[in-house]
PDB file of C-alpha atoms in Angstrom:
ATOM      1  CA  MET A   1      -0.184   0.214  -0.427  1.00  0.00           C
ATOM      2  CA  LYS A   2       2.532   2.065  -0.300  1.00  0.00           C
ATOM      3  CA  ASP A   3       4.322   4.465  -3.788  1.00  0.00           C
ATOM      4  CA  ARG A   4       0.952   3.611  -5.106  1.00  0.00           C
ATOM      5  CA  ILE A   5       0.267   5.689  -8.535  1.00  0.00           C
ATOM      6  CA  ALA A   6      -3.342   5.885 -10.855  1.00  0.00           C
ATOM      7  CA  PHE A   7      -2.929   6.565 -14.051  1.00  0.00           C
ATOM      8  CA  SER A   8      -5.303   7.988 -17.139  1.00  0.00           C
ATOM      9  CA  GLY A   9      -3.888   6.862 -20.450  1.00  0.00           C
ATOM     10  CA  ASP A  10      -0.705   8.870 -20.186  1.00  0.00           C
ATOM     11  CA  HIS A  11      -1.560  10.744 -16.992  1.00  0.00           C
ATOM     12  CA  PHE A  12      -0.460   9.686 -13.580  1.00  0.00           C
ATOM     13  CA  THR A  13      -0.374  11.382  -9.892  1.00  0.00           C
ATOM     14  CA  TRP A  14       0.680   9.354  -6.582  1.00  0.00           C
ATOM     15  CA  LEU A  15      -1.771   8.006  -4.265  1.00  0.00           C
ATOM     16  CA  GLU A  16      -0.841   9.257  -0.613  1.00  0.00           C
ATOM     17  CA  LYS A  17      -4.324   8.112   0.748  1.00  0.00           C
ATOM     18  CA  GLY A  18      -7.293   5.526  -0.024  1.00  0.00           C
ATOM     19  CA  CYS A  19      -8.565   4.043  -2.895  1.00  0.00           C
ATOM     20  CA  PRO A  20     -10.283   5.966  -6.093  1.00  0.00           C
ATOM     21  CA  GLN A  21     -13.742   5.590  -5.953  1.00  0.00           C
ATOM     22  CA  GLY A  22     -15.306   2.460  -8.032  1.00  0.00           C
ATOM     23  CA  SER A  23     -11.717   0.928  -7.286  1.00  0.00           C
ATOM     24  CA  VAL A  24     -12.131  -3.195  -7.018  1.00  0.00           C
ATOM     25  CA  LEU A  25     -10.712  -3.012  -3.815  1.00  0.00           C
ATOM     26  CA  GLY A  26     -12.246  -0.089  -2.822  1.00  0.00           C
ATOM     27  CA  PRO A  27     -14.610  -2.121  -0.237  1.00  0.00           C
ATOM     28  CA  LEU A  28     -13.048  -5.321   0.339  1.00  0.00           C
ATOM     29  CA  LEU A  29     -10.230  -3.840   1.850  1.00  0.00           C
ATOM     30  CA  TRP A  30     -12.747  -1.270   4.317  1.00  0.00           C
ATOM     31  CA  ILE A  31     -14.313  -4.101   5.154  1.00  0.00           C
ATOM     32  CA  ILE A  32     -10.813  -5.321   5.968  1.00  0.00           C
ATOM     33  CA  ALA A  33     -10.135  -2.682   8.349  1.00  0.00           C
ATOM     34  CA  TYR A  34     -12.899  -1.543   9.414  1.00  0.00           C
ATOM     35  CA  ASN A  35     -14.416  -5.272  10.463  1.00  0.00           C
ATOM     36  CA  TYR A  36     -12.281  -5.181  13.742  1.00  0.00           C
ATOM     37  CA  LEU A  37     -13.665  -1.598  14.754  1.00  0.00           C
ATOM     38  CA  ILE A  38     -16.961  -3.059  14.241  1.00  0.00           C
ATOM     39  CA  VAL A  39     -16.431  -6.360  15.682  1.00  0.00           C
ATOM     40  CA  THR A  40     -14.115  -4.641  18.936  1.00  0.00           C
ATOM     41  CA  LEU A  41     -17.039  -2.749  19.642  1.00  0.00           C
ATOM     42  CA  LYS A  42     -20.122  -5.274  19.577  1.00  0.00           C
ATOM     43  CA  ASP A  43     -17.795  -7.449  22.144  1.00  0.00           C
ATOM     44  CA  SER A  44     -17.960  -4.861  24.432  1.00  0.00           C
ATOM     45  CA  GLY A  45     -21.743  -4.339  24.355  1.00  0.00           C
ATOM     46  CA  VAL A  46     -21.787  -1.447  22.089  1.00  0.00           C
ATOM     47  CA  ALA A  47     -24.195  -1.567  19.166  1.00  0.00           C
ATOM     48  CA  ALA A  48     -22.811  -0.582  15.753  1.00  0.00           C
ATOM     49  CA  TYR A  49     -24.296   0.002  12.548  1.00  0.00           C
ATOM     50  CA  CYS A  50     -22.449   0.799   9.714  1.00  0.00           C
ATOM     51  CA  TYR A  51     -23.359   1.546   5.720  1.00  0.00           C
ATOM     52  CA  ALA A  52     -20.622   3.212   3.607  1.00  0.00           C
ATOM     53  CA  ASP A  53     -18.994   5.053   5.798  1.00  0.00           C
ATOM     54  CA  ASP A  54     -21.380   5.884   8.001  1.00  0.00           C
ATOM     55  CA  THR A  55     -21.381   4.809  11.234  1.00  0.00           C
ATOM     56  CA  VAL A  56     -24.088   4.481  14.128  1.00  0.00           C
ATOM     57  CA  ILE A  57     -23.105   3.596  17.336  1.00  0.00           C
ATOM     58  CA  ILE A  58     -25.817   3.365  19.657  1.00  0.00           C
ATOM     59  CA  LEU A  59     -25.952   3.080  23.596  1.00  0.00           C
ATOM     60  CA  SER A  60     -28.053   2.415  26.268  1.00  0.00           C
ATOM     61  CA  GLY A  61     -27.725   3.876  30.127  1.00  0.00           C
ATOM     62  CA  SER A  62     -29.419   4.859  32.873  1.00  0.00           C
ATOM     63  CA  SER A  63     -28.865   8.788  33.485  1.00  0.00           C
ATOM     64  CA  PRO A  64     -27.372  11.095  31.297  1.00  0.00           C
ATOM     65  CA  GLU A  65     -23.858  10.318  33.537  1.00  0.00           C
ATOM     66  CA  SER A  66     -23.646   7.142  32.306  1.00  0.00           C
ATOM     67  CA  ILE A  67     -24.265   7.558  29.017  1.00  0.00           C
ATOM     68  CA  ALA A  68     -21.995  10.087  28.380  1.00  0.00           C
ATOM     69  CA  SER A  69     -19.446   7.921  30.053  1.00  0.00           C
ATOM     70  CA  ASN A  70     -20.101   4.620  27.322  1.00  0.00           C
ATOM     71  CA  LEU A  71     -20.091   7.352  25.161  1.00  0.00           C
ATOM     72  CA  THR A  72     -16.402   8.678  25.369  1.00  0.00           C
ATOM     73  CA  VAL A  73     -15.260   4.981  26.180  1.00  0.00           C
ATOM     74  CA  ALA A  74     -16.633   4.034  22.856  1.00  0.00           C
ATOM     75  CA  LEU A  75     -15.595   7.288  20.771  1.00  0.00           C
ATOM     76  CA  THR A  76     -12.082   6.553  22.230  1.00  0.00           C
ATOM     77  CA  THR A  77     -12.250   3.199  21.335  1.00  0.00           C
ATOM     78  CA  VAL A  78     -13.272   3.692  17.250  1.00  0.00           C
ATOM     79  CA  SER A  79     -10.640   6.900  18.005  1.00  0.00           C
ATOM     80  CA  GLU A  80      -7.966   5.017  18.646  1.00  0.00           C
ATOM     81  CA  ILE A  81      -8.914   2.011  16.399  1.00  0.00           C
ATOM     82  CA  LEU A  82      -8.947   3.876  13.681  1.00  0.00           C
ATOM     83  CA  LEU A  83      -5.975   5.535  14.249  1.00  0.00           C
ATOM     84  CA  LYS A  84      -3.916   2.748  13.716  1.00  0.00           C
ATOM     85  CA  SER A  85      -5.177   2.694  10.272  1.00  0.00           C
ATOM     86  CA  GLY A  86      -4.125   5.677   9.742  1.00  0.00           C
ATOM     87  CA  LEU A  87      -7.523   7.267   9.712  1.00  0.00           C
ATOM     88  CA  LYS A  88      -8.866  10.164  12.297  1.00  0.00           C
ATOM     89  CA  LEU A  89     -12.606   9.728  13.690  1.00  0.00           C
ATOM     90  CA  ASN A  90     -14.027  13.702  12.428  1.00  0.00           C
ATOM     91  CA  ASP A  91     -15.179  15.677  15.402  1.00  0.00           C
ATOM     92  CA  SER A  92     -16.840  17.948  13.388  1.00  0.00           C
ATOM     93  CA  LYS A  93     -19.194  15.027  11.269  1.00  0.00           C
ATOM     94  CA  THR A  94     -20.576  13.244  15.235  1.00  0.00           C
ATOM     95  CA  GLU A  95     -23.611  13.674  16.193  1.00  0.00           C
ATOM     96  CA  ILE A  96     -25.286  13.125  19.502  1.00  0.00           C
ATOM     97  CA  VAL A  97     -29.506  12.266  19.667  1.00  0.00           C
ATOM     98  CA  VAL A  98     -30.380  11.474  23.105  1.00  0.00           C
ATOM     99  CA  PHE A  99     -33.863   9.078  22.313  1.00  0.00           C
ATOM    100  CA  PRO A 100     -35.681   8.521  26.287  1.00  0.00           C
ATOM    101  CA  GLY A 101     -36.742   5.312  26.303  1.00  0.00           C
ATOM    102  CA  GLY A 102     -38.806   3.488  29.060  1.00  0.00           C
ATOM    103  CA  ASP A 103     -42.443   5.289  29.101  1.00  0.00           C
ATOM    104  CA  ARG A 104     -42.630   6.802  25.778  1.00  0.00           C
ATOM    105  CA  LYS A 105     -44.630   9.600  26.980  1.00  0.00           C
ATOM    106  CA  ILE A 106     -41.284  10.848  28.653  1.00  0.00           C
ATOM    107  CA  LYS A 107     -41.024  13.796  26.600  1.00  0.00           C
ATOM    108  CA  LYS A 108     -37.925  15.798  28.827  1.00  0.00           C
ATOM    109  CA  LYS A 109     -35.373  16.650  26.649  1.00  0.00           C
ATOM    110  CA  ILE A 110     -31.768  15.192  27.473  1.00  0.00           C
ATOM    111  CA  ASN A 111     -28.990  18.041  27.226  1.00  0.00           C
ATOM    112  CA  LEU A 112     -25.526  15.853  26.608  1.00  0.00           C
ATOM    113  CA  ILE A 113     -22.641  17.217  26.642  1.00  0.00           C
ATOM    114  CA  VAL A 114     -19.434  15.087  25.382  1.00  0.00           C
ATOM    115  CA  CYS A 115     -15.972  15.632  25.836  1.00  0.00           C
ATOM    116  CA  PHE A 116     -14.092  14.251  23.221  1.00  0.00           C
ATOM    117  CA  ASN A 117     -10.672  15.200  21.472  1.00  0.00           C
ATOM    118  CA  LYS A 118     -10.793  18.354  22.712  1.00  0.00           C
ATOM    119  CA  CYS A 119     -13.215  19.861  21.670  1.00  0.00           C
ATOM    120  CA  LYS A 120     -17.077  19.693  23.294  1.00  0.00           C
ATOM    121  CA  LEU A 121     -19.909  17.258  21.157  1.00  0.00           C
ATOM    122  CA  LYS A 122     -23.617  18.568  22.946  1.00  0.00           C
ATOM    123  CA  SER A 123     -26.763  16.424  21.934  1.00  0.00           C
ATOM    124  CA  ARG A 124     -28.837  17.854  19.419  1.00  0.00           C
ATOM    125  CA  SER A 125     -32.615  16.495  18.688  1.00  0.00           C
ATOM    126  CA  VAL A 126     -32.199  15.489  15.147  1.00  0.00           C
ATOM    127  CA  MET A 127     -29.855  14.466  12.623  1.00  0.00           C
ATOM    128  CA  LYS A 128     -28.779  13.142   9.284  1.00  0.00           C
ATOM    129  CA  TYR A 129     -28.255   9.905   8.817  1.00  0.00           C
ATOM    130  CA  LEU A 130     -28.502   8.125   5.575  1.00  0.00           C
ATOM    131  CA  GLY A 131     -30.455  11.099   4.248  1.00  0.00           C
ATOM    132  CA  ILE A 132     -32.970  10.136   6.684  1.00  0.00           C
ATOM    133  CA  TYR A 133     -33.924  13.383   9.752  1.00  0.00           C
ATOM    134  CA  ILE A 134     -34.405  11.638  13.088  1.00  0.00           C
ATOM    135  CA  ASP A 135     -35.386  13.083  15.770  1.00  0.00           C
ATOM    136  CA  ALA A 136     -35.168  12.321  19.504  1.00  0.00           C
ATOM    137  CA  GLY A 137     -39.198  11.667  19.483  1.00  0.00           C
ATOM    138  CA  LEU A 138     -39.372   9.841  16.854  1.00  0.00           C
ATOM    139  CA  THR A 139     -41.644  11.903  14.859  1.00  0.00           C
ATOM    140  CA  PHE A 140     -39.418  12.132  11.387  1.00  0.00           C
ATOM    141  CA  ASP A 141     -41.417  16.003  11.522  1.00  0.00           C
ATOM    142  CA  ASN A 142     -37.866  17.698  10.064  1.00  0.00           C
ATOM    143  CA  HIS A 143     -37.432  14.491   7.374  1.00  0.00           C
ATOM    144  CA  TYR A 144     -40.681  15.250   6.532  1.00  0.00           C
ATOM    145  CA  ALA A 145     -40.138  19.137   6.397  1.00  0.00           C
ATOM    146  CA  TYR A 146     -37.316  18.161   4.334  1.00  0.00           C
ATOM    147  CA  LEU A 147     -39.425  16.177   1.654  1.00  0.00           C
ATOM    148  CA  GLU A 148     -41.632  19.191   1.247  1.00  0.00           C
ATOM    149  CA  ASP A 149     -39.100  22.201   0.511  1.00  0.00           C
ATOM    150  CA  LYS A 150     -37.166  19.626  -1.317  1.00  0.00           C
ATOM    151  CA  CYS A 151     -40.119  18.570  -4.001  1.00  0.00           C
ATOM    152  CA  THR A 152     -41.280  22.446  -3.461  1.00  0.00           C
ATOM    153  CA  LYS A 153     -38.002  22.992  -5.340  1.00  0.00           C
ATOM    154  CA  LEU A 154     -38.607  20.654  -7.886  1.00  0.00           C
ATOM    155  CA  LEU A 155     -41.749  20.832  -8.854  1.00  0.00           C
ATOM    156  CA  PRO A 156     -41.259  24.100 -11.080  1.00  0.00           C
ATOM    157  CA  LYS A 157     -38.237  22.058 -13.188  1.00  0.00           C
ATOM    158  CA  LEU A 158     -40.872  19.083 -13.628  1.00  0.00           C
ATOM    159  CA  LEU A 159     -43.643  20.843 -15.329  1.00  0.00           C
ATOM    160  CA  ALA A 160     -41.200  23.371 -17.501  1.00  0.00           C
ATOM    161  CA  ILE A 161     -39.567  19.659 -18.660  1.00  0.00           C
ATOM    162  CA  CYS A 162     -42.317  17.818 -19.053  1.00  0.00           C
ATOM    163  CA  GLN A 163     -45.461  20.469 -19.763  1.00  0.00           C
ATOM    164  CA  ASN A 164     -43.930  20.087 -23.229  1.00  0.00           C
ATOM    165  CA  CYS A 165     -43.357  16.194 -23.398  1.00  0.00           C
ATOM    166  CA  CYS A 166     -46.209  14.798 -21.335  1.00  0.00           C
ATOM    167  CA  GLY A 167     -49.334  17.003 -21.636  1.00  0.00           C
ATOM    168  CA  TYR A 168     -47.997  17.761 -17.699  1.00  0.00           C
ATOM    169  CA  SER A 169     -49.462  20.740 -16.496  1.00  0.00           C
ATOM    170  CA  ASN A 170     -50.415  22.699 -13.035  1.00  0.00           C
ATOM    171  CA  GLU A 171     -54.219  20.614 -12.849  1.00  0.00           C
ATOM    172  CA  ALA A 172     -52.833  18.018 -13.425  1.00  0.00           C
TER     173      ALA A 172
END
C-alpha cells in the first residue's frame, strides 16, 4: 500500500491515501480495515451499524452521566482503532441524539455534553443519517419538512421539462 500510482492514458498521479472511487479493491479493503472496529465495539456491548463510511453507534444508560461515560469510552475505542489504520474520527461530523427510553410518554429533552478530543460534543434534537432526518421523538417531522421543501423546489423544474413532452400541467 505504498508508492501507488493511478494512471489515466498518459497522465498519472501519486496516491497518498485511500482507494480511488469505484475501485475494485476499495470495498474489500474497507471491510478488512473496518470489520475489526465493528467486532471490537460489539464485543464491548456497543451496537454499531455501518453503511459505506457512515457509522451509527447505539448506547443505552440509566442516566445522562452513564450515557456520557459509555459514549466517551466508545468514541475513544473508535478513535484509537482508526488511528492505528492511519484514519481519524471527524469530530465535526459526530452527532449525538438522545432518545428518551422507557415510557414513551416521557418527553423530557436530555441535553448531553461529551468532552472528547479537546472539543465538546453536544446532543441535538435531530440528526441526518443516510439522508433521513431522525429526531429524538421519532416523529420524523424534520424529515417531512425537508422532503416538502425539496419537492416544492423540484416541482417547477419538473413542470418545465414535462409540460411540453408529457402534457403535464398545473391542473394535473
